[in-house]
PDB file of C-alpha atoms in Angstrom:
ATOM      1  CA  MET C   1       9.636 -11.496 -13.438  1.00 47.00           C
ATOM      2  CA  PHE C   2       6.245 -12.011 -15.059  1.00 58.00           C
ATOM      3  CA  SER C   3       4.131 -15.096 -15.554  1.00 64.00           C
ATOM      4  CA  PRO C   4       2.764 -15.983 -19.012  1.00 70.00           C
ATOM      5  CA  GLU C   5      -0.587 -14.573 -17.847  1.00 71.00           C
ATOM      6  CA  GLY C   6       0.980 -11.209 -17.026  1.00 67.00           C
ATOM      7  CA  PRO C   7       1.174  -8.036 -19.138  1.00 73.00           C
ATOM      8  CA  THR C   8       3.432  -7.714 -22.159  1.00 78.00           C
ATOM      9  CA  LEU C   9       6.171  -5.096 -22.342  1.00 75.00           C
ATOM     10  CA  ARG C  10       3.994  -3.103 -24.727  1.00 79.00           C
ATOM     11  CA  GLU C  11       1.102  -3.154 -22.275  1.00 76.00           C
ATOM     12  CA  LEU C  12       3.387  -2.004 -19.477  1.00 75.00           C
ATOM     13  CA  ALA C  13       4.717   0.817 -21.654  1.00 73.00           C
ATOM     14  CA  VAL C  14       1.179   2.009 -22.411  1.00 75.00           C
ATOM     15  CA  GLN C  15       0.375   1.884 -18.696  1.00 74.00           C
ATOM     16  CA  ALA C  16       3.511   3.821 -17.771  1.00 72.00           C
ATOM     17  CA  LEU C  17       2.611   6.592 -20.230  1.00 70.00           C
ATOM     18  CA  SER C  18      -0.874   6.955 -18.765  1.00 79.00           C
ATOM     19  CA  SER C  19      -2.066   8.587 -15.568  1.00 79.00           C
ATOM     20  CA  VAL C  20      -1.906   6.493 -12.402  1.00 79.00           C
ATOM     21  CA  GLU C  21      -5.661   5.888 -12.482  1.00 79.00           C
ATOM     22  CA  ARG C  22      -5.830   5.030 -16.179  1.00 81.00           C
ATOM     23  CA  GLY C  23      -2.677   2.944 -15.947  1.00 80.00           C
ATOM     24  CA  TYR C  24      -4.148   0.732 -13.255  1.00 79.00           C
ATOM     25  CA  ASP C  25      -7.448   0.469 -15.104  1.00 78.00           C
ATOM     26  CA  LEU C  26      -5.469  -0.990 -18.014  1.00 82.00           C
ATOM     27  CA  LEU C  27      -3.311  -3.245 -15.849  1.00 80.00           C
ATOM     28  CA  ALA C  28      -6.124  -4.528 -13.630  1.00 74.00           C
ATOM     29  CA  PRO C  29      -7.016  -7.778 -15.486  1.00 82.00           C
ATOM     30  CA  LYS C  30      -3.405  -8.968 -15.271  1.00 81.00           C
ATOM     31  CA  PHE C  31      -2.273  -7.234 -12.080  1.00 78.00           C
ATOM     32  CA  ASP C  32      -2.279 -10.363  -9.917  1.00 75.00           C
ATOM     33  CA  HIS C  33       0.211 -11.955 -12.325  1.00 81.00           C
ATOM     34  CA  THR C  34       2.832  -9.235 -11.857  1.00 82.00           C
ATOM     35  CA  PRO C  35       5.497  -8.623  -9.174  1.00 79.00           C
ATOM     36  CA  PHE C  36       3.598  -5.471  -8.187  1.00 79.00           C
ATOM     37  CA  ARG C  37       1.057  -7.475  -6.200  1.00 86.00           C
ATOM     38  CA  THR C  38       2.024  -7.798  -2.532  1.00 90.00           C
ATOM     39  CA  PRO C  39       3.400 -11.331  -1.966  1.00 92.00           C
ATOM     40  CA  ASP C  40       1.271 -13.751   0.023  1.00 92.00           C
ATOM     41  CA  SER C  41       4.151 -14.157   2.495  1.00 95.00           C
ATOM     42  CA  VAL C  42       3.845 -10.469   3.466  1.00 95.00           C
ATOM     43  CA  LEU C  43       0.049 -10.622   3.644  1.00 96.00           C
ATOM     44  CA  ASP C  44       0.176 -13.710   5.875  1.00 96.00           C
ATOM     45  CA  ALA C  45       2.797 -12.190   8.185  1.00 97.00           C
ATOM     46  CA  VAL C  46       0.759  -9.003   8.638  1.00 97.00           C
ATOM     47  CA  ALA C  47      -2.383 -11.045   9.288  1.00 96.00           C
ATOM     48  CA  SER C  48      -0.575 -13.010  12.004  1.00 96.00           C
ATOM     49  CA  ALA C  49       0.690  -9.828  13.662  1.00 96.00           C
ATOM     50  CA  LEU C  50      -2.762  -8.225  13.562  1.00 96.00           C
ATOM     51  CA  LYS C  51      -4.349 -11.272  15.160  1.00 94.00           C
ATOM     52  CA  GLU C  52      -2.018 -10.719  18.108  1.00 93.00           C
ATOM     53  CA  SER C  53      -2.778  -6.996  18.406  1.00 90.00           C
ATOM     54  CA  GLY C  54      -6.566  -7.300  17.887  1.00 82.00           C
ATOM     55  CA  PRO C  55      -9.400  -7.997  18.118  1.00 89.00           C
ATOM     56  CA  TYR C  56     -10.869  -5.655  15.518  1.00 96.00           C
ATOM     57  CA  GLU C  57     -14.428  -5.062  14.397  1.00 96.00           C
ATOM     58  CA  ASP C  58     -14.643  -3.059  11.129  1.00 97.00           C
ATOM     59  CA  GLY C  59     -11.741  -2.789   8.690  1.00 97.00           C
ATOM     60  CA  LEU C  60     -10.728  -0.690   5.671  1.00 97.00           C
ATOM     61  CA  ASP C  61      -8.177  -1.589   2.999  1.00 97.00           C
ATOM     62  CA  LEU C  62      -6.740   1.713   1.716  1.00 97.00           C
ATOM     63  CA  CYS C  63      -5.854   1.627  -1.996  1.00 95.00           C
ATOM     64  CA  CYS C  64      -7.103  -1.951  -2.111  1.00 95.00           C
ATOM     65  CA  GLY C  65      -6.320  -2.758  -5.739  1.00 92.00           C
ATOM     66  CA  THR C  66      -7.622  -6.225  -6.563  1.00 92.00           C
ATOM     67  CA  GLY C  67      -8.373  -6.893  -2.909  1.00 91.00           C
ATOM     68  CA  ALA C  68      -5.512  -8.915  -1.438  1.00 91.00           C
ATOM     69  CA  GLY C  69      -5.533  -6.745   1.708  1.00 93.00           C
ATOM     70  CA  VAL C  70      -9.274  -7.227   2.067  1.00 94.00           C
ATOM     71  CA  ASP C  71      -8.578 -10.939   2.448  1.00 91.00           C
ATOM     72  CA  VAL C  72      -6.302 -10.072   5.386  1.00 93.00           C
ATOM     73  CA  LEU C  73      -9.018  -7.951   6.968  1.00 95.00           C
ATOM     74  CA  ALA C  74     -11.551 -10.736   6.540  1.00 92.00           C
ATOM     75  CA  THR C  75      -9.409 -12.969   8.746  1.00 92.00           C
ATOM     76  CA  VAL C  76      -8.858 -10.450  11.575  1.00 95.00           C
ATOM     77  CA  CYS C  77     -12.057  -8.354  11.592  1.00 95.00           C
ATOM     78  CA  HIS C  78     -15.362  -9.588  12.993  1.00 93.00           C
ATOM     79  CA  GLY C  79     -17.509  -6.879  11.393  1.00 94.00           C
ATOM     80  CA  ARG C  80     -17.731  -5.287   7.968  1.00 95.00           C
ATOM     81  CA  VAL C  81     -14.770  -5.035   5.618  1.00 96.00           C
ATOM     82  CA  THR C  82     -14.370  -2.308   2.983  1.00 96.00           C
ATOM     83  CA  GLY C  83     -11.933  -1.895   0.121  1.00 96.00           C
ATOM     84  CA  VAL C  84     -11.375   1.576  -1.339  1.00 97.00           C
ATOM     85  CA  ASP C  85      -9.480   2.446  -4.524  1.00 96.00           C
ATOM     86  CA  PHE C  86      -9.695   5.098  -7.228  1.00 93.00           C
ATOM     87  CA  SER C  87      -9.217   2.652 -10.116  1.00 93.00           C
ATOM     88  CA  ALA C  88     -12.534   1.337 -11.415  1.00 93.00           C
ATOM     89  CA  GLY C  89     -10.705  -1.445 -13.221  1.00 93.00           C
ATOM     90  CA  MET C  90      -8.992  -2.705 -10.079  1.00 92.00           C
ATOM     91  CA  LEU C  91     -12.280  -2.614  -8.167  1.00 95.00           C
ATOM     92  CA  ASP C  92     -13.993  -4.592 -10.932  1.00 93.00           C
ATOM     93  CA  GLU C  93     -11.333  -7.281 -10.569  1.00 92.00           C
ATOM     94  CA  ALA C  94     -11.728  -7.243  -6.786  1.00 92.00           C
ATOM     95  CA  ARG C  95     -15.497  -7.685  -7.020  1.00 90.00           C
ATOM     96  CA  GLY C  96     -15.082 -10.568  -9.417  1.00 87.00           C
ATOM     97  CA  ARG C  97     -12.888 -12.612  -7.117  1.00 78.00           C
ATOM     98  CA  SER C  98     -14.447 -15.297  -4.925  1.00 56.00           C
ATOM     99  CA  ARG C  99     -14.208 -14.379  -1.239  1.00 57.00           C
ATOM    100  CA  PRO C 100     -15.072 -16.312   1.912  1.00 50.00           C
ATOM    101  CA  ALA C 101     -16.185 -13.118   3.677  1.00 52.00           C
ATOM    102  CA  GLY C 102     -19.280 -12.898   1.480  1.00 56.00           C
ATOM    103  CA  PRO C 103     -21.735 -10.030   1.765  1.00 55.00           C
ATOM    104  CA  ARG C 104     -19.948  -8.241   4.613  1.00 85.00           C
ATOM    105  CA  VAL C 105     -17.342  -7.027   2.095  1.00 92.00           C
ATOM    106  CA  SER C 106     -18.027  -3.796   0.193  1.00 93.00           C
ATOM    107  CA  TRP C 107     -16.063  -1.890  -2.447  1.00 95.00           C
ATOM    108  CA  VAL C 108     -15.903   1.884  -2.766  1.00 96.00           C
ATOM    109  CA  ARG C 109     -14.355   3.973  -5.522  1.00 96.00           C
ATOM    110  CA  ALA C 110     -12.701   7.036  -4.000  1.00 96.00           C
ATOM    111  CA  ASP C 111      -9.416   8.917  -3.739  1.00 95.00           C
ATOM    112  CA  ALA C 112      -7.442   8.096  -0.587  1.00 95.00           C
ATOM    113  CA  ARG C 113      -6.759  11.824  -0.218  1.00 95.00           C
ATOM    114  CA  ALA C 114     -10.493  12.517   0.154  1.00 96.00           C
ATOM    115  CA  LEU C 115     -12.066   9.502   1.860  1.00 96.00           C
ATOM    116  CA  PRO C 116     -15.896   9.491   1.943  1.00 96.00           C
ATOM    117  CA  PHE C 117     -16.158   7.950   5.414  1.00 96.00           C
ATOM    118  CA  THR C 118     -16.690   9.077   8.971  1.00 91.00           C
ATOM    119  CA  ALA C 119     -14.867   7.617  11.986  1.00 93.00           C
ATOM    120  CA  GLY C 120     -16.302   4.149  11.548  1.00 93.00           C
ATOM    121  CA  PHE C 121     -13.327   1.778  11.341  1.00 97.00           C
ATOM    122  CA  ASP C 122     -11.214   0.020  13.951  1.00 97.00           C
ATOM    123  CA  LEU C 123      -8.463  -1.027  11.553  1.00 98.00           C
ATOM    124  CA  VAL C 124      -7.044   0.450   8.345  1.00 98.00           C
ATOM    125  CA  VAL C 125      -4.411  -1.437   6.345  1.00 98.00           C
ATOM    126  CA  SER C 126      -2.559  -0.664   3.147  1.00 97.00           C
ATOM    127  CA  PHE C 127      -0.189  -2.721   1.023  1.00 95.00           C
ATOM    128  CA  GLY C 128       2.222  -1.414  -1.581  1.00 88.00           C
ATOM    129  CA  ALA C 129       0.414   1.840  -2.377  1.00 90.00           C
ATOM    130  CA  PHE C 130       2.500   4.543  -0.715  1.00 93.00           C
ATOM    131  CA  GLY C 131       4.864   4.985  -3.645  1.00 88.00           C
ATOM    132  CA  HIS C 132       1.974   6.679  -5.438  1.00 89.00           C
ATOM    133  CA  PHE C 133       2.003   9.584  -2.983  1.00 92.00           C
ATOM    134  CA  LEU C 134       4.551  12.358  -2.997  1.00 90.00           C
ATOM    135  CA  PRO C 135       6.167  13.200   0.365  1.00 90.00           C
ATOM    136  CA  ARG C 136       4.244  16.473   0.548  1.00 93.00           C
ATOM    137  CA  GLU C 137       0.979  14.504   0.330  1.00 94.00           C
ATOM    138  CA  LEU C 138       1.637  12.359   3.409  1.00 95.00           C
ATOM    139  CA  PRO C 139       0.259  14.826   5.992  1.00 96.00           C
ATOM    140  CA  GLY C 140      -3.080  14.993   4.183  1.00 97.00           C
ATOM    141  CA  LEU C 141      -3.173  11.251   3.568  1.00 97.00           C
ATOM    142  CA  PHE C 142      -2.487  10.399   7.212  1.00 97.00           C
ATOM    143  CA  ALA C 143      -5.041  12.984   8.345  1.00 97.00           C
ATOM    144  CA  GLN C 144      -7.625  11.218   6.191  1.00 97.00           C
ATOM    145  CA  VAL C 145      -6.805   7.862   7.788  1.00 98.00           C
ATOM    146  CA  HIS C 146      -6.915   9.397  11.261  1.00 97.00           C
ATOM    147  CA  GLY C 147     -10.337  10.796  10.483  1.00 97.00           C
ATOM    148  CA  VAL C 148     -11.904   7.459   9.487  1.00 97.00           C
ATOM    149  CA  LEU C 149     -10.615   5.562  12.540  1.00 97.00           C
ATOM    150  CA  ARG C 150     -12.539   5.269  15.762  1.00 96.00           C
ATOM    151  CA  PRO C 151     -10.662   6.324  18.922  1.00 95.00           C
ATOM    152  CA  GLY C 152      -8.083   3.642  19.655  1.00 95.00           C
ATOM    153  CA  GLY C 153      -8.214   2.408  16.063  1.00 97.00           C
ATOM    154  CA  CYS C 154      -5.125   1.113  14.282  1.00 98.00           C
ATOM    155  CA  PHE C 155      -3.470   1.998  10.979  1.00 98.00           C
ATOM    156  CA  ALA C 156      -1.122  -0.837   9.991  1.00 98.00           C
ATOM    157  CA  PHE C 157       1.121  -1.495   7.019  1.00 97.00           C
ATOM    158  CA  PRO C 158       4.343  -3.413   6.273  1.00 96.00           C
ATOM    159  CA  LEU C 159       7.579  -1.585   5.576  1.00 95.00           C
ATOM    160  CA  VAL C 160      10.647  -3.275   4.111  1.00 93.00           C
ATOM    161  CA  ALA C 161      14.062  -2.124   5.329  1.00 91.00           C
ATOM    162  CA  PRO C 162      15.826  -0.064   2.635  1.00 88.00           C
ATOM    163  CA  PRO C 163      18.530  -1.924   0.711  1.00 84.00           C
ATOM    164  CA  ARG C 164      22.157  -1.106   1.392  1.00 87.00           C
ATOM    165  CA  PRO C 165      24.000   1.078  -1.159  1.00 86.00           C
ATOM    166  CA  TYR C 166      26.194  -1.892  -2.122  1.00 85.00           C
ATOM    167  CA  SER C 167      23.142  -4.017  -2.921  1.00 86.00           C
ATOM    168  CA  PRO C 168      22.055  -4.537  -6.566  1.00 90.00           C
ATOM    169  CA  VAL C 169      18.482  -3.871  -5.391  1.00 84.00           C
ATOM    170  CA  TYR C 170      19.503  -0.398  -4.203  1.00 82.00           C
ATOM    171  CA  TRP C 171      20.772   0.540  -7.643  1.00 87.00           C
ATOM    172  CA  MET C 172      17.788  -1.050  -9.370  1.00 87.00           C
ATOM    173  CA  LEU C 173      15.346   1.007  -7.298  1.00 83.00           C
ATOM    174  CA  LEU C 174      17.424   4.145  -7.691  1.00 86.00           C
ATOM    175  CA  GLY C 175      17.442   3.617 -11.447  1.00 87.00           C
ATOM    176  CA  PHE C 176      13.686   3.066 -11.528  1.00 81.00           C
ATOM    177  CA  ASP C 177      12.977   6.219  -9.529  1.00 83.00           C
ATOM    178  CA  THR C 178      15.325   8.221 -11.748  1.00 90.00           C
ATOM    179  CA  VAL C 179      13.589   6.996 -14.902  1.00 87.00           C
ATOM    180  CA  MET C 180      10.190   7.880 -13.424  1.00 83.00           C
ATOM    181  CA  ARG C 181      11.334  11.388 -12.513  1.00 89.00           C
ATOM    182  CA  VAL C 182      12.647  11.962 -16.029  1.00 91.00           C
ATOM    183  CA  ARG C 183       9.425  10.553 -17.496  1.00 86.00           C
ATOM    184  CA  ASN C 184       7.307  12.863 -15.319  1.00 83.00           C
ATOM    185  CA  ALA C 185       9.412  15.865 -16.244  1.00 89.00           C
ATOM    186  CA  LEU C 186       8.880  15.206 -19.961  1.00 86.00           C
ATOM    187  CA  TRP C 187       5.419  13.639 -20.199  1.00 83.00           C
ATOM    188  CA  ARG C 188       1.923  14.467 -19.027  1.00 87.00           C
ATOM    189  CA  PRO C 189      -0.072  13.246 -17.236  1.00 87.00           C
ATOM    190  CA  PRO C 190       2.426  12.184 -14.556  1.00 84.00           C
ATOM    191  CA  PHE C 191       2.644   8.624 -13.284  1.00 84.00           C
ATOM    192  CA  VAL C 192       3.674   8.853  -9.642  1.00 82.00           C
ATOM    193  CA  MET C 193       5.441   5.703  -8.491  1.00 82.00           C
ATOM    194  CA  TYR C 194       8.636   6.094  -6.490  1.00 83.00           C
ATOM    195  CA  TYR C 195      10.046   3.178  -4.512  1.00 82.00           C
ATOM    196  CA  ARG C 196      12.517   5.199  -2.428  1.00 83.00           C
ATOM    197  CA  ALA C 197      10.341   8.152  -1.351  1.00 78.00           C
ATOM    198  CA  PHE C 198       8.525   6.463   1.548  1.00 87.00           C
ATOM    199  CA  ARG C 199      11.072   6.409   4.381  1.00 89.00           C
ATOM    200  CA  LEU C 200      10.500   5.320   7.947  1.00 91.00           C
ATOM    201  CA  GLY C 201      11.832   8.423   9.698  1.00 92.00           C
ATOM    202  CA  GLU C 202       9.683  10.831   7.720  1.00 93.00           C
ATOM    203  CA  VAL C 203       6.684   8.504   7.818  1.00 95.00           C
ATOM    204  CA  ARG C 204       6.855   8.154  11.576  1.00 96.00           C
ATOM    205  CA  ARG C 205       7.164  11.909  12.058  1.00 96.00           C
ATOM    206  CA  GLU C 206       4.152  12.637   9.855  1.00 97.00           C
ATOM    207  CA  LEU C 207       2.055   9.944  11.542  1.00 97.00           C
ATOM    208  CA  GLU C 208       2.795  11.460  14.947  1.00 97.00           C
ATOM    209  CA  HIS C 209       1.937  14.931  13.637  1.00 96.00           C
ATOM    210  CA  ALA C 210      -1.396  13.524  12.439  1.00 96.00           C
ATOM    211  CA  GLY C 211      -2.206  12.354  15.976  1.00 96.00           C
ATOM    212  CA  PHE C 212      -1.043   8.733  15.956  1.00 97.00           C
ATOM    213  CA  ARG C 213       0.992   6.841  18.528  1.00 97.00           C
ATOM    214  CA  VAL C 214       3.454   4.822  16.463  1.00 97.00           C
ATOM    215  CA  ASP C 215       4.909   1.413  17.305  1.00 96.00           C
ATOM    216  CA  LEU C 216       7.077  -0.815  15.149  1.00 96.00           C
ATOM    217  CA  ARG C 217       6.560  -4.561  15.172  1.00 95.00           C
ATOM    218  CA  ALA C 218       9.191  -6.810  13.568  1.00 96.00           C
ATOM    219  CA  LEU C 219       7.801  -9.491  11.268  1.00 97.00           C
ATOM    220  CA  PRO C 220      10.002 -12.439  12.260  1.00 95.00           C
ATOM    221  CA  GLU C 221       9.045 -14.479   9.195  1.00 95.00           C
ATOM    222  CA  PHE C 222      11.567 -12.420   7.195  1.00 95.00           C
ATOM    223  CA  GLY C 223      14.506 -12.604   9.574  1.00 95.00           C
ATOM    224  CA  THR C 224      17.072  -9.906  10.287  1.00 95.00           C
ATOM    225  CA  ARG C 225      19.839  -8.084   8.460  1.00 92.00           C
ATOM    226  CA  SER C 226      23.516  -8.381   9.292  1.00 89.00           C
ATOM    227  CA  ASP C 227      23.220  -5.627  11.926  1.00 90.00           C
ATOM    228  CA  GLY C 228      20.348  -7.440  13.660  1.00 92.00           C
ATOM    229  CA  SER C 229      17.609  -5.066  12.466  1.00 93.00           C
ATOM    230  CA  PRO C 230      14.416  -6.584  11.015  1.00 95.00           C
ATOM    231  CA  ARG C 231      14.160  -7.020   7.276  1.00 95.00           C
ATOM    232  CA  VAL C 232      10.453  -6.210   7.395  1.00 95.00           C
ATOM    233  CA  ARG C 233       8.494  -4.304  10.032  1.00 95.00           C
ATOM    234  CA  MET C 234       4.832  -3.636  10.516  1.00 97.00           C
ATOM    235  CA  VAL C 235       4.076  -0.033  11.359  1.00 97.00           C
ATOM    236  CA  GLU C 236       1.261   0.040  13.912  1.00 97.00           C
ATOM    237  CA  ALA C 237      -0.111   3.557  14.341  1.00 97.00           C
ATOM    238  CA  ARG C 238      -2.880   4.007  16.925  1.00 96.00           C
ATOM    239  CA  ARG C 239      -5.326   6.872  17.081  1.00 95.00           C
ATOM    240  CA  ALA C 240      -5.354   8.195  20.619  1.00 84.00           C
ATOM    241  CA  ASP C 241      -8.450   7.474  22.721  1.00 72.00           C
TER     242      ASP C 241
END
């Protein structure tokens, strides 16, 4: 699962026994060589869908990590692009990468649950970060996103269809979440990362409660499941005018 440039098992164990922030500070130099980075295929598919729903002026990548989502924003936004994350290590890696967008990209260290922005963005994206938020934190998180969007602004993120119970992936994710819950019950500080806690029905309900109009856009690049439903969707939540 990991390239030779990726972290060792010992490094991953040290990360997993740290806080979320400290863990990602440690992982940052090798993060792009792990399966935890959002695949380019997903980034490209979201960029294509956003080009159809745009245009957009200013964009924000929520929980930007090493900045892969900022690259998406740079292709669909005509104005400034901002990446925000609470890991200083991940932001250092993001700043060090070469980017075609140049000086119109900025990086801000902040907690997504307390964003230091006013309503100055037309588009907010996020990739692979929602497992770090407990279900009870979603109302506050979505309220923060709503508050930084201009009227009519869009909050967009990909969402993979949950695996079927007979799928090996289902049991792998269930096992991972179970291990993390046991770890957090026995060890402090907690490391919040649950793959099965972010579910479409609850997410849609909380987005609507936060004041968004929610649409689902299938990403055709990933095909459909046996029942005809999309394998991957893009959630497109609009702040009302």
